[in-house]
Structure formats: structure tokens, C-alpha cells
Amino acid sequence: MNLDWRWGTGRRGGRRTSGWWEAASGKVPAASARRVALLASVLLLVTAFRMHAADLDAGDLLRRSDQARGGGLPGLVWTVYLENTGGDAAQQPPMTVAAEAIESASIAIVQAPANRRGWTMLQVERNMWLTKPSLKKPVPISPRQRLTGQVAVGDIAATNYAKEYAASYLGDEVVDGEPCRVLDLKAKTNRTTYDRIRYWVSVARTVALRADFMSLSGKRIKSATFIYDNTIAGPKGPILFVSRMEIADALTDGRSRLEYRDLAVKSIPAGRFDPDNL
Amino acid sequence: MRMMAAVLAAGTLWLVATGLAVAADRNLDIGRSAELWAFGRYDRLVPDSLLNPYNAALLPEKTAQVEARMHFDWSREFKSFGVKAVVEPRFIALREWTGMTTERSVYDNQRANLTQGFLRIEFPRDTITGGREVLIWGPGTFRSPSNPFYFDPQKTDPLADKNGIDLVRITHDAGVFRYTVGYVFSNAPVHPPPVDGVQHGTALLKLDRVGDDSLMSLVASVDVATGDRPFLGGFVQRTMGDAWLVYAEASVSRPALFLDPNTIGSPVPFVVRRPGSLGATGLIGASYTLENGQFVTLEYLHSSLGYAHKMEQRFFDQLRAVKAGLPVPAGVNPWRDVPQPFGADYLWCGWQSNPQNFNLSWRLDVAVNLGDDSAGLQGYIEKSFTPMLSGFVLVGFGLGNVDTEYGGIYRSRAVAGVKVFMW
């Protein structure tokens, strides 16, 4: 038996035959075999291209959905109102954070309550620092520390998942009656906030409606849902922007609600992201 | 009472100034915060100290202190630039009980000072800052060899306040690189007065390179008028994987003076060499973050500017001789002019709570002078009771003989107090 992988269809004596089997069994004439081989190659290439295109689409979808959470814009400022429930939330009063972000950097400064006023988190590329009034200078924060706390630093700062994660398309699902593309995001390096994210992006609005944040082993750490009642003036027209994010801790009963307010697109001086200026 | 009046006056002044500013300009952003610290401190001094004989430095044994730490800032954005002004006044009232001198004494003091007060103009790529500013950099915790102004930025003392230096500097951001040129008029808040009594201006040049997960800096400075106190240093830090941060700081410098202890039997116990010799200081460190966000840090410091073991012993031998009556030459103060750092080799280890834990923060650390085997041990904890109130306790121990660095002044110390977050 000839085990060459060739496929397509052919006719022999009026009977439609399975070209693949015929070719594999060595019963197809040479010229037809070449045509079959060519067709098979084309089909293989087309399939590979379509798979790659789906991933390209996934990447493009991710990039466009980032805009609704602060990524990819020339400069953006906003305020986050953060409230925790469950877990040890009884000891954590609501918090107000003022954030500014550009493509590669963001800074978040706590404005309330009084005992946390002035706490600042600065992110430049994958470097991160934390400072507060009682510290003499900013303290570098490791990627592992970004994940701790009921609300991780990465939840408040702008997201740039397109830069940090490789996206692949998993399928379609419906979230709250809205059709979504489901993306599997895998961290490109081990310095991102989360190792893996399952991301539901609305087909109609190209914004993320839901996210499951997971460890490398696939264990779910947190889940989040997003609401988009804000609109900002982007460089190419109005952009839907997140107005609320609800985070549920998968391991405890802790819940967090982040409300995004006072948004504006504006250019931000580079010195705002200089650790020497903290 | 006087301090509270000063605090109220500052607050009123701020309200009036801000009100006028807001009335004149609705685009002004205003920030403010104020903390009131009240604490008691007990220090058990070494009774037969060589570094502080008969408590000549008048270090208190007990202290009751109240201080107000305030921050005010005003920001305004214009079409092509932004302006920010920051003022951080401090008001301190304390009572000290000093013993171990010829007589016990009680000392009252109230003072006000400015830790920071500067104006900053921000262009898209350039920043100009002038005034009094805290300019601390570098990843090291124990010491900062890469900083000519803040070798000991007091990052290991959770109660120490920030102290700014008077400067003007310009920073240009060129993407991956950042350039800073500056002139420091005075670093008196952080350094004792120079030997000639004149505060010389210092020129500063700093070059930063921001990588994906790394930061590098090169620093150079020199006394503008005399060319003295040349300094060349830098640091590098890098995130390795998920939990590791590794870093190093180093510098080559020549101090303004070096206190050289003579061998025992010499008629003159100490000689001051002006300027000191060129020397190098280096620090390497690593920090590991645990799964719960706590982190452990280990640092090693070596400096050729400090006393190696034998020279340190000679230093203490001469202090014994001075205490026994050997006269010190005029212009020499062996207690004030000790080198920075004091020793040549140190190990520092710290274990700290998750910095993102807002309700409870704590730290344990130990510093070891490897030359004389003395160690300083310290623990600090702060608990938030309400958004307006937190309490803190600090305990420290000096371990070592009287002729060692950490065993030479304090046996132990304890501080307990509260912080009120006024606004």
C-alpha cells in the first residue's frame, strides 16, 4: 500500500471515488496525482492561512478592545472609585485612585481615604514601583507582587493586552445576550500580571465583556465583568470606554467594584512617569 | 500649644491661598494631606560608650514628640506645558530627658522646617525643577552608593523624615534614555556643614536607560567652585522572572576629609587628611517575593572609604586614649568626622510585609558590620485602626561590644505612637 498523503476527488469509470484513498493506494494515474497533490497543498495552505488569519483577527480584536480599557491611546487620564466586599473587605474602606497612562507607562495615585493618600504606583514598560508618603523613595515591585491584593495593580492601570499577550481564537459564546468572540490570551513573558486570560469580546462593540484570569496551569484566580457607559473622544472618533469593572476572587468570597470616571484623552508629559519625580 | 497654633495657621494660610487661586483660576488642581504623629521613645544608651563618652552628644534617653507632616500641591495645565508647586512643611514639638551627663536635664524644643518646596514646569519631553526637593534614587535599601547626596537615605528607619536638597535640574526624556543636568546649591539638610564652613555648589549629571524590565543609571557630580568631591557612580536593577529583583550600585569618589587614626603610642591620636583619598563603594543586592507578596532582601556593601577591621580597632584604641586624657588636636573632631560608611564590609537583610497590604505593614531587618561583628536589629509594625488612625511600634537592639559600631552607642530602643491622618 502506498501511504503517500494525497487527497482530493477524482472520477474513474463514472464512479466518484475518494481521491485520497485512491492516491494512497497507488491507484491514481501520475498526472491526476500531481493535480491532487497541488490541490492538497493549496488546501493546506489555505487552512493554515485561515488559522493564522483567525489568530491575526484575534490579535486585532484584542488590540481594539484594549482601547476601551485605556490601551493604545496617546494619553488618557481617569479616576477609579474602588469598593471591596467580602474577604477582608470589612477592613478596607472605599478608595479613590487618579490614573494617567500613555502607551508604555501608567501612574496611579490614591486620593482617598486619608491614610492612603499619596500612595503611588508607577509602571514603565514592565518595571513597576510603589511609593507612599512615609517611604523615602519608590520601592520596585516584582511581577509577583502585582498580582497580590484583592484588586491587583494591573486592574487599575491601563491594559495593553495586545502587547503582553498572544491571542488565539477559541470560539463564539453569548454573554448577557450579546454574541462574543472568546479569546485565549497567553502571556508572552513571565512578567505580566496574569499568566493566562480567557477573554470574551463583543462582536458588535469590540469591547471585552468578561474575563477569567488564570495561572499558567489554567487555575482560575479571578473573574471580571465589564460595563461600558463611558465615551471618550479618540483620535479617530468616539471610543467606548469601561465605566465599571466587577471582580470576583475565585478562591475567596472577595468582590471588588471599580468605577471609572472623569475620563479625558490628553497628552501627558514624559516626566510624569519618571521615578525620580515621585 | 504653639505647635498646634502653627499647624492651624499653616492650614488657614493654605485655605486662603487656595481659595484665592481657585477663584482666579478654575483649572487649578489642588492636593493636600496632613498627618499628625505623636509618639514616645526610650533609648537605652551604652554607659561606657567610646563613640559618645559621658553622652557628650546629649542624646536623649526619653523623648515625647508631636509632629505634623503636611503636603500641599498646586497644579495647572496650560496649552503646551504644565506647572506644579509642592510645599511640605514640618512642625515639631518635643521634650527630651537627657541623662548620663554631669546632670540630668529636660529639654523642650519646637521647630518648623521645610522638607520640600519646589516648582516644576513640565513640557512634553522636558522637566525643569527648582527649589528644595528630595532627590533619592537607586534600588539599594541599606545604603545608596550611587547617590552623592544621599549615601544614607535612611530607608532603614521607618520614622525618619525625608530631607530635600536645594537645587535646580532639567531632565530631558528621549524615549529609552533620560538625561538630567542639575546644580545643587546646598545639601545642608542631609549633610553636616563642610569643613571650611562654606556650602559649595555641586554640578550633577545623570543618564538613565529604561529597559523592558531593567533600569540603569550613570551619575557624575563635582564641586563647581573647587573641583573637590568628584563623584562617579551608577546603578543597575533588573527583574528576573516572576519573583526576583537583582541590583547593584557603585561609585568612585573622594571625600572632603578622612580621619586617620594613628597607632597607639603616638602623641597625636588622629590626623585629618584633606581631601581624603579616592575610594570605591559598591553594593549588590537581591530581593525575592514570596507567594503572599512579602519580600526578603539581602544586600552586601563594601567600601574602601570606611575602616577595615584593623583600622577600626586602632580608631577605638585611640578613643580610649582620648577618654583617658590624650588631647585631640585643634580642628579635629573624631566623633563627628568618622567616615561614611564607618566600616568596610556590611551585610543587610530585611523581611517586609506586602507593600500593597494597606491595613498592616511590618518589617524586620538586621545590619551587620562584618569587620567588628556588631549588628543592629530592628522591627517595625504599623496597624491601621480606622481610615484616620493608625498605631505603630518600633523596637531596636545594638549588638556588640562597646568598641564596635552597632554596640557603641545604643543598647536598645523602643518607640510607640499613633498617626492621625487629618486630611
XYZ file of C-alpha atoms in Angstrom:
701
model
C 0.000 0.000 0.000
C 1.274 3.432 -0.996
C 0.945 5.636 2.035
C 1.597 8.953 0.327
C -0.726 11.620 1.720
C -2.598 12.876 -1.272
C -6.176 13.988 -1.324
C -8.845 15.417 -3.445
C -11.527 13.747 -5.537
C -11.457 12.083 -8.905
C -13.622 10.055 -11.290
C -12.825 6.632 -12.549
C -15.235 4.949 -14.781
C -18.120 7.238 -13.834
C -17.810 6.358 -10.206
C -16.933 9.086 -7.877
C -14.067 7.915 -5.876
C -12.307 9.166 -2.850
C -9.160 10.644 -4.355
C -7.365 10.427 -1.077
C -7.761 6.699 -0.785
C -7.106 6.111 -4.407
C -3.970 8.161 -4.251
C -2.881 6.499 -1.064
C -3.424 3.070 -2.529
C -1.392 3.989 -5.557
C -4.318 3.530 -7.974
C -4.417 7.138 -9.314
C -2.534 7.952 -12.502
C 0.538 10.192 -12.127
C -0.959 13.338 -13.751
C -4.052 13.166 -11.576
C -1.851 12.527 -8.570
C 0.050 15.704 -9.276
C -3.203 17.668 -9.561
C -4.381 16.135 -6.338
C -1.100 16.971 -4.677
C -1.307 20.556 -5.893
C -4.881 20.877 -4.688
C -3.975 19.347 -1.364
C -1.113 21.770 -0.955
C -3.353 24.695 -1.789
C -5.984 23.491 0.646
C -3.351 23.003 3.315
C -2.010 26.473 2.735
C -5.488 27.987 2.764
C -6.335 26.203 6.000
C -3.096 27.299 7.598
C -3.691 30.837 6.402
C -7.225 30.803 7.765
C -5.956 29.561 11.118
C -3.283 32.251 11.079
C -5.819 34.816 9.953
C -8.059 33.840 12.842
C -5.154 34.451 15.199
C -4.403 37.708 13.377
C -8.035 38.628 13.792
C -7.809 37.660 17.428
C -4.789 39.909 17.825
C -6.530 42.747 16.063
C -9.663 42.180 18.137
C -7.590 42.295 21.296
C -5.852 45.493 20.256
C -9.126 47.216 19.512
C -10.686 46.036 22.768
C -7.641 47.420 24.657
C -8.690 50.915 23.651
C -11.833 50.603 25.727
C -9.620 49.978 28.764
C -7.010 52.630 28.184
C -4.531 50.892 25.938
C -3.219 52.203 22.641
C -4.272 55.835 23.174
C -1.821 58.757 23.054
C -2.608 59.685 26.662
C -5.521 59.180 28.965
C -6.486 60.310 32.458
C -9.258 58.922 34.597
C -10.357 58.318 38.177
C -11.175 54.924 39.659
C -13.526 54.508 42.593
C -12.811 51.178 44.225
C -15.013 49.354 46.698
C -14.382 45.904 48.169
C -16.799 43.467 49.765
C -16.285 40.019 51.265
C -12.846 38.632 52.092
C -11.180 41.089 54.455
C -13.072 43.994 52.897
C -14.522 44.998 56.258
C -11.095 46.467 56.982
C -10.771 48.202 53.623
C -12.733 51.423 53.102
C -13.548 52.597 49.568
C -10.598 54.011 47.695
C -10.302 56.707 45.022
C -7.412 56.498 42.583
C -6.377 59.014 39.925
C -4.683 57.351 36.953
C -2.776 58.577 33.913
C -1.462 56.445 31.098
C 0.405 56.560 27.811
C 1.358 53.707 25.507
C 4.142 52.264 27.642
C 3.613 53.727 31.094
C 0.950 54.465 33.652
C 0.734 56.026 37.085
C -1.984 55.590 39.695
C -2.169 57.854 42.772
C -4.508 57.179 45.690
C -6.557 60.222 46.626
C -8.738 58.745 49.374
C -9.025 57.558 52.120
C -6.764 59.890 54.103
C -4.453 57.185 55.439
C -3.614 56.086 51.902
C -3.499 59.444 50.204
C -0.354 59.812 48.193
C 0.238 56.073 47.670
C 1.512 55.863 44.110
C 2.108 53.023 41.683
C 4.225 53.742 38.644
C 4.601 51.362 35.710
C 7.101 51.911 32.886
C 7.242 49.058 30.387
C 7.478 46.058 32.706
C 9.166 47.955 35.519
C 6.957 48.914 38.431
C 7.414 50.988 41.594
C 5.311 51.684 44.656
C 5.776 54.710 46.874
C 3.883 56.328 49.714
C 4.488 59.447 51.793
C 6.305 57.567 54.576
C 8.768 55.962 52.158
C 11.990 57.757 51.353
C 11.972 56.551 47.767
C 9.938 54.331 45.435
C 10.191 50.585 46.045
C 10.465 48.332 42.970
C 7.556 45.889 42.774
C 8.109 42.439 41.354
C 5.648 40.893 38.886
C 4.508 38.548 41.642
C 3.539 41.442 43.881
C 1.374 42.932 41.155
C -0.961 40.002 41.493
C -1.485 40.167 45.249
C -4.267 42.075 46.876
C -7.956 41.825 46.172
C -7.532 44.255 43.304
C -4.278 43.853 41.505
C -2.335 46.831 40.298
C -2.934 45.693 36.763
C -6.678 46.047 37.255
C -6.449 49.776 37.920
C -3.810 50.736 35.407
C -4.386 50.813 31.685
C -4.370 47.485 29.865
C -2.242 46.734 26.890
C -3.034 43.077 26.481
C -2.187 43.171 22.771
C 1.412 43.889 23.678
C 1.681 41.495 26.604
C -0.382 38.511 25.416
C -0.576 36.261 22.386
C -4.221 35.845 21.417
C -5.857 32.847 19.820
C -9.470 32.366 18.896
C -11.397 29.738 20.841
C -14.914 30.115 19.544
C -18.105 32.063 19.998
C -20.318 32.397 23.044
C -23.113 34.654 24.214
C -22.622 36.860 27.293
C -25.705 38.621 28.687
C -27.425 38.194 25.350
C -24.537 39.662 23.379
C -22.576 37.456 20.924
C -18.873 37.383 21.759
C -15.632 36.018 20.383
C -13.807 34.036 23.032
C -10.049 34.615 23.024
C -7.361 32.666 24.816
C -4.625 35.060 25.887
C -1.272 33.602 26.845
C 1.395 35.799 28.394
C 4.326 36.461 26.086
C 6.688 36.723 29.051
C 6.529 35.777 32.710
C 6.359 39.413 33.768
C 2.722 40.076 33.044
C 0.138 40.385 35.783
C -1.627 37.146 34.780
C -0.301 34.071 33.001
C -3.455 33.380 31.005
C -6.709 35.152 30.389
C -9.877 33.918 28.807
C -11.421 36.971 27.205
C -14.950 37.451 25.847
C -15.023 40.288 23.297
C -18.321 41.601 21.974
C -18.711 41.083 18.245
C -20.811 44.197 17.813
C -18.964 46.629 20.039
C -15.420 45.152 20.081
C -15.146 45.557 23.832
C -14.401 42.943 26.467
C -17.459 41.882 28.443
C -15.937 39.235 30.607
C -12.523 37.897 31.588
C -11.241 34.904 33.530
C -7.732 35.457 34.883
C -5.784 32.258 35.286
C -2.466 30.892 36.404
C -0.197 29.081 33.984
C -1.771 25.763 34.955
C -5.193 27.035 33.974
C -6.440 27.523 37.522
C -8.865 30.428 37.666
C -7.708 33.172 40.032
C -10.264 35.904 39.380
C -13.161 36.701 37.114
C -14.264 40.086 35.903
C -17.154 41.613 34.022
C -17.144 44.986 32.304
C -19.735 47.640 31.534
C -19.152 50.443 29.043
C -21.212 53.539 29.698
C -18.360 55.983 29.088
C -17.397 57.525 25.772
C -14.177 59.360 25.107
C -13.034 61.374 22.111
C -10.408 59.195 20.464
C -8.070 60.225 17.646
C -10.375 58.600 15.096
C -13.710 59.362 16.685
C -15.625 58.441 19.848
C -14.442 55.341 21.708
C -16.492 53.323 24.122
C -14.702 53.167 27.463
C -15.165 50.975 30.509
C -17.348 52.511 33.218
C -17.451 49.622 35.649
C -15.449 46.505 36.337
C -16.640 43.890 38.824
C -14.006 41.443 40.028
C -14.747 38.212 41.857
C -11.969 36.332 43.611
C -12.137 32.663 42.665
C -10.558 31.487 45.910
C -12.478 33.565 48.476
C -15.759 35.443 48.627
C -13.998 38.719 47.958
C -15.621 41.061 45.451
C -14.412 44.377 44.108
C -16.178 47.008 42.109
C -14.195 49.592 40.163
C -15.989 52.578 38.671
C -14.145 54.611 36.061
C -14.960 58.324 35.969
C -13.675 61.716 34.745
C -12.075 60.380 31.601
C -10.178 62.549 29.160
C -7.791 61.931 26.295
C -4.823 64.270 26.599
C -1.102 64.348 26.088
C 0.813 63.654 29.285
C 4.362 64.931 29.897
C 7.006 62.202 29.911
C 8.295 63.441 33.260
C 5.104 62.230 34.910
C 6.463 58.678 34.569
C 9.982 59.377 35.856
C 10.690 57.579 39.168
C 12.960 60.487 40.161
C 9.886 62.715 40.139
C 7.827 60.580 42.507
C 0.009 74.721 72.087
C 2.385 76.764 69.967
C 2.823 73.905 67.559
C -0.896 73.384 67.193
C -1.259 77.107 66.553
C 1.404 76.846 63.848
C -0.393 73.904 62.257
C -3.679 75.761 62.299
C -2.013 78.829 60.869
C -0.487 76.782 58.042
C -3.813 75.194 57.294
C -5.579 78.548 57.283
C -2.941 80.046 55.055
C -3.329 77.175 52.658
C -7.095 77.560 52.610
C -6.871 81.267 51.899
C -4.221 80.900 49.212
C -6.067 78.044 47.598
C -9.380 79.840 47.731
C -7.896 82.866 46.034
C -6.202 80.714 43.447
C -9.337 78.741 42.694
C -11.399 81.913 42.429
C -8.895 83.251 39.943
C -8.460 80.058 38.007
C -10.853 77.159 37.888
C -8.325 74.981 36.056
C -6.124 74.695 39.117
C -5.767 71.223 40.680
C -5.078 71.193 44.376
C -3.824 68.411 46.602
C -3.155 68.291 50.298
C -2.542 65.853 53.109
C -1.561 66.166 56.736
C -0.504 63.610 59.299
C -0.107 64.221 62.995
C 2.351 61.896 64.691
C 2.505 61.533 68.454
C 4.985 59.117 69.950
C 7.182 58.304 72.893
C 10.683 56.990 72.583
C 13.036 55.300 75.015
C 16.722 54.808 74.229
C 18.985 52.738 76.461
C 22.406 54.208 75.866
C 25.681 52.382 76.314
C 27.013 53.647 79.666
C 30.741 53.340 78.872
C 30.496 54.354 75.253
C 33.624 55.354 73.360
C 31.658 56.837 70.443
C 29.633 59.019 72.819
C 31.659 59.355 76.050
C 29.649 60.669 79.006
C 26.850 61.278 76.476
C 28.728 64.256 75.058
C 26.326 64.269 72.110
C 23.463 64.851 74.610
C 21.421 62.030 73.150
C 18.110 61.779 74.993
C 17.098 58.715 76.943
C 13.421 59.517 76.743
C 11.544 61.619 74.219
C 7.944 62.685 73.845
C 7.312 64.135 70.423
C 4.442 65.509 68.385
C 4.942 66.396 64.767
C 2.760 67.481 61.884
C 3.823 66.336 58.410
C 1.997 68.230 55.715
C 1.877 68.212 51.961
C 0.358 70.845 49.687
C 0.478 70.926 45.918
C -0.995 73.078 43.182
C -1.035 72.026 39.503
C -2.124 73.940 36.458
C -2.003 72.841 32.859
C -1.546 75.284 30.009
C -1.622 74.636 26.305
C 1.930 73.403 25.866
C 3.199 72.932 29.414
C 2.135 72.269 32.977
C 3.195 73.827 36.276
C 3.257 72.177 39.683
C 4.203 73.631 43.056
C 4.818 71.435 46.093
C 5.315 72.508 49.687
C 5.933 70.105 52.582
C 6.274 71.870 55.924
C 7.006 70.133 59.185
C 6.143 71.311 62.672
C 7.791 69.511 65.569
C 7.409 69.866 69.313
C 9.358 67.622 71.636
C 10.531 67.165 75.169
C 13.736 65.237 75.819
C 15.051 63.808 79.032
C 18.830 63.517 78.871
C 20.888 61.616 81.393
C 24.344 60.198 81.813
C 25.845 63.659 81.736
C 27.039 65.646 84.695
C 23.412 66.389 85.490
C 20.075 65.235 84.242
C 18.249 67.740 82.107
C 14.929 68.281 80.424
C 14.964 69.934 77.056
C 11.984 71.428 75.231
C 12.093 72.359 71.607
C 9.687 73.479 68.903
C 10.777 73.923 65.355
C 9.446 74.205 61.853
C 11.223 73.281 58.671
C 10.597 72.604 55.029
C 11.440 69.130 53.755
C 10.379 70.022 50.237
C 9.366 73.198 48.464
C 9.785 73.305 44.726
C 8.320 74.475 41.447
C 8.193 72.110 38.494
C 7.474 73.017 34.880
C 6.565 70.084 32.649
C 6.925 70.198 28.873
C 6.104 67.141 26.733
C 9.693 65.856 26.871
C 11.415 68.166 29.336
C 11.007 68.868 33.028
C 12.502 71.773 34.959
C 12.537 71.619 38.763
C 13.804 74.300 41.126
C 13.712 74.552 44.898
C 14.106 72.072 47.701
C 13.492 68.541 46.546
C 14.152 65.019 47.798
C 16.300 63.504 45.058
C 16.831 59.901 46.067
C 17.413 57.174 43.519
C 18.813 53.672 43.352
C 17.379 50.284 44.321
C 19.544 49.747 47.439
C 17.820 49.874 50.824
C 20.706 49.771 53.313
C 22.782 52.459 51.601
C 22.838 54.186 48.248
C 26.403 54.318 46.880
C 25.203 55.713 43.545
C 23.883 58.924 45.100
C 26.450 61.623 46.021
C 23.935 63.462 48.216
C 22.132 60.626 49.983
C 24.595 57.881 50.804
C 22.400 57.023 53.800
C 18.883 57.958 52.678
C 17.559 56.480 55.939
C 15.376 53.999 54.158
C 16.023 51.583 57.024
C 14.482 53.990 59.566
C 10.693 53.995 59.120
C 10.313 57.026 61.387
C 12.916 59.249 59.740
C 11.535 62.055 57.626
C 12.571 62.981 54.108
C 15.023 65.829 53.730
C 15.276 67.715 50.479
C 18.290 69.428 48.953
C 18.249 72.835 47.288
C 18.713 72.511 43.579
C 17.680 73.289 40.063
C 17.619 70.499 37.480
C 16.489 69.870 33.936
C 15.539 66.433 32.648
C 15.073 65.526 29.006
C 13.205 62.347 28.117
C 14.428 60.846 24.841
C 12.404 57.656 24.999
C 14.711 54.892 26.158
C 17.255 57.399 27.534
C 16.734 60.186 30.003
C 19.267 62.961 30.673
C 19.420 65.140 33.772
C 21.613 68.159 34.323
C 21.464 69.882 37.670
C 23.063 72.256 40.112
C 22.764 71.628 43.835
C 23.073 74.830 45.801
C 23.073 73.218 49.205
C 22.705 69.752 50.662
C 22.852 71.042 54.216
C 19.645 69.226 55.290
C 21.312 65.878 54.688
C 24.993 66.542 55.260
C 26.845 68.268 58.076
C 28.402 71.624 57.192
C 31.629 71.348 55.196
C 34.944 71.707 56.985
C 35.585 75.184 55.637
C 32.128 76.354 56.662
C 31.177 77.255 53.103
C 28.486 75.361 51.256
C 29.769 74.853 47.719
C 27.526 74.263 44.755
C 27.650 70.868 43.099
C 27.104 70.156 39.442
C 25.175 66.973 38.656
C 24.864 64.880 35.512
C 22.662 61.788 35.371
C 21.942 59.450 32.477
C 19.169 56.837 32.725
C 18.327 53.981 30.418
C 14.910 52.403 30.851
C 14.701 48.864 29.516
C 11.812 46.472 29.275
C 12.461 45.075 32.724
C 15.574 46.934 33.765
C 16.810 50.369 34.705
C 20.398 51.677 34.533
C 21.812 54.990 35.605
C 25.160 56.757 35.428
C 25.804 59.666 37.784
C 28.588 62.220 37.920
C 28.996 65.211 40.212
C 31.701 67.633 41.309
C 32.098 70.746 43.453
C 31.844 73.573 40.928
C 33.995 76.157 42.704
C 36.917 73.987 43.782
C 36.700 70.792 41.742
C 36.605 68.914 45.029
C 34.432 65.937 45.932
C 34.436 64.339 42.494
C 31.914 61.540 42.183
C 31.245 58.943 39.501
C 28.638 56.301 40.170
C 25.704 54.356 38.885
C 23.267 51.585 39.460
C 21.525 48.820 37.585
C 18.420 46.873 38.513
C 16.738 44.010 36.710
C 13.647 41.911 37.243
C 14.449 38.224 36.849
C 11.458 36.023 36.294
C 8.396 36.415 38.443
C 9.814 36.967 41.896
C 13.423 38.093 41.764
C 14.839 41.583 41.619
C 18.624 41.879 41.422
C 20.592 45.089 41.514
C 23.896 46.761 42.131
C 25.095 50.263 42.971
C 28.651 51.555 42.869
C 30.659 54.727 42.927
C 34.149 56.143 42.967
C 34.599 59.312 44.987
C 36.980 61.329 47.078
C 35.613 62.586 50.383
C 36.391 66.071 51.623
C 38.364 64.632 54.523
C 39.488 61.331 56.047
C 40.042 60.769 59.771
C 43.139 58.627 60.054
C 43.757 57.027 63.485
C 47.443 56.821 64.397
C 48.989 53.782 66.005
C 48.822 53.551 69.780
C 51.605 55.422 71.485
C 51.607 58.295 69.021
C 51.392 61.702 70.693
C 48.644 62.690 68.267
C 45.710 60.257 68.214
C 44.193 61.325 64.905
C 45.259 63.044 61.725
C 42.737 64.550 59.323
C 43.726 64.272 55.672
C 42.137 66.911 53.444
C 40.969 65.808 50.972
C 40.621 62.097 51.539
C 41.885 59.500 49.079
C 39.961 58.324 46.082
C 37.922 55.262 47.047
C 35.245 52.946 45.749
C 31.963 51.808 47.282
C 29.802 49.036 45.914
C 26.554 47.342 46.886
C 24.947 44.247 45.436
C 21.519 43.075 46.401
C 18.680 40.742 45.608
C 15.049 40.717 46.604
C 12.728 37.712 46.466
C 8.937 37.992 46.633
C 7.023 35.216 48.331
C 3.650 33.990 47.063
C 1.826 36.146 49.622
C 3.584 39.329 48.483
C 6.040 39.562 51.392
C 9.592 40.016 50.252
C 13.043 39.229 51.573
C 16.054 41.329 50.665
C 19.763 40.668 51.076
C 22.449 43.281 50.425
C 26.232 43.341 50.711
C 28.184 46.586 50.856
C 31.921 47.084 50.535
C 33.692 50.402 50.739
C 37.362 51.329 50.675
C 36.375 54.653 52.232
C 35.426 53.022 55.543
C 37.560 51.474 58.272
C 38.702 47.922 57.707
C 38.940 45.745 60.817
C 42.452 46.707 61.965
C 41.969 50.397 61.332
C 38.657 50.310 63.162
C 40.340 48.754 66.181
C 43.033 51.444 66.033
C 40.259 54.053 65.949
C 38.642 52.706 69.098
C 42.021 52.315 70.821
C 42.682 56.000 70.220
C 39.220 56.897 71.510
C 40.110 55.050 74.716
C 43.302 57.043 74.914
C 41.402 60.303 74.372
C 38.884 59.334 77.021
C 41.827 58.685 79.341
C 43.155 62.176 78.730
C 45.145 62.229 75.493
C 44.457 65.625 73.911
C 42.839 65.884 70.483
C 44.436 68.362 68.049
C 42.536 71.536 67.324
C 40.173 71.282 64.393
C 39.806 67.520 64.779
C 36.569 66.011 65.984
C 36.871 62.213 65.938
C 33.188 61.737 66.846
C 31.933 63.959 64.027
C 34.478 63.205 61.310
C 34.145 59.407 61.154
C 33.987 58.136 57.579
C 30.817 57.245 55.722
C 30.353 54.307 55.838
C 32.075 53.655 59.149
C 33.186 50.137 58.325
C 34.389 48.477 55.155
C 32.035 45.495 54.808
C 28.363 45.115 55.694
C 25.592 42.621 55.281
C 21.966 43.744 55.471
C 18.894 41.567 55.437
C 15.279 42.663 55.521
C 11.928 40.857 55.570
C 8.939 43.005 54.832
C 5.186 42.720 54.522
C 3.369 43.033 51.210
C 3.571 46.734 50.347
C 0.058 46.508 48.925
C -1.349 45.457 52.291
C -2.927 48.677 53.420
C -4.046 47.596 56.864
C -0.920 46.103 58.377
C 2.677 46.758 57.471
C 5.742 45.423 59.214
C 9.432 44.982 58.715
C 12.309 43.101 60.336
C 15.862 43.892 59.393
C 19.400 43.307 60.587
C 22.580 45.118 59.597
C 25.954 43.511 60.344
C 29.332 45.219 60.318
C 31.440 42.270 59.145
C 34.634 43.966 60.316
C 33.764 44.145 64.007
C 30.943 41.543 64.142
C 28.436 44.005 65.578
C 24.839 44.090 64.442
C 21.812 46.341 64.545
C 18.477 44.549 64.782
C 15.178 46.329 64.192
C 11.488 45.521 63.988
C 8.644 47.809 62.973
C 4.899 47.291 62.772
C 2.079 49.657 61.866
C -1.616 48.829 62.097
C -4.431 50.826 60.588
C -7.384 51.068 63.009
C -9.577 53.412 61.014
C -9.000 55.437 57.834
C -7.980 58.290 60.138
C -5.891 56.493 62.743
C -3.050 54.031 62.840
C -0.660 52.907 65.564
C 2.968 51.885 65.305
C 5.743 50.302 67.349
C 9.452 50.162 66.631
C 11.980 48.111 68.595
C 15.730 48.063 68.006
C 18.812 46.452 69.516
C 22.511 47.212 69.199
C 24.510 44.019 69.488
C 28.239 44.121 70.040
C 30.956 45.303 72.383
C 31.462 48.902 73.288
C 34.284 49.161 70.736
C 32.064 48.290 67.793
C 29.804 50.325 65.544
C 26.390 48.916 66.459
C 27.311 48.156 70.078
C 28.902 51.539 70.671
C 26.001 53.941 71.262
C 22.634 52.231 71.846
C 21.833 49.003 73.665
C 18.180 49.142 72.716
C 15.417 51.491 71.687
C 11.647 51.384 71.697
C 9.168 53.738 70.088
C 5.379 53.617 70.294
C 2.939 56.075 68.854
C -0.042 56.923 66.724
C -0.601 58.657 63.420
C -3.700 60.736 62.833
C -4.489 61.379 59.173
C -6.051 64.787 59.466
C -6.899 65.304 55.840
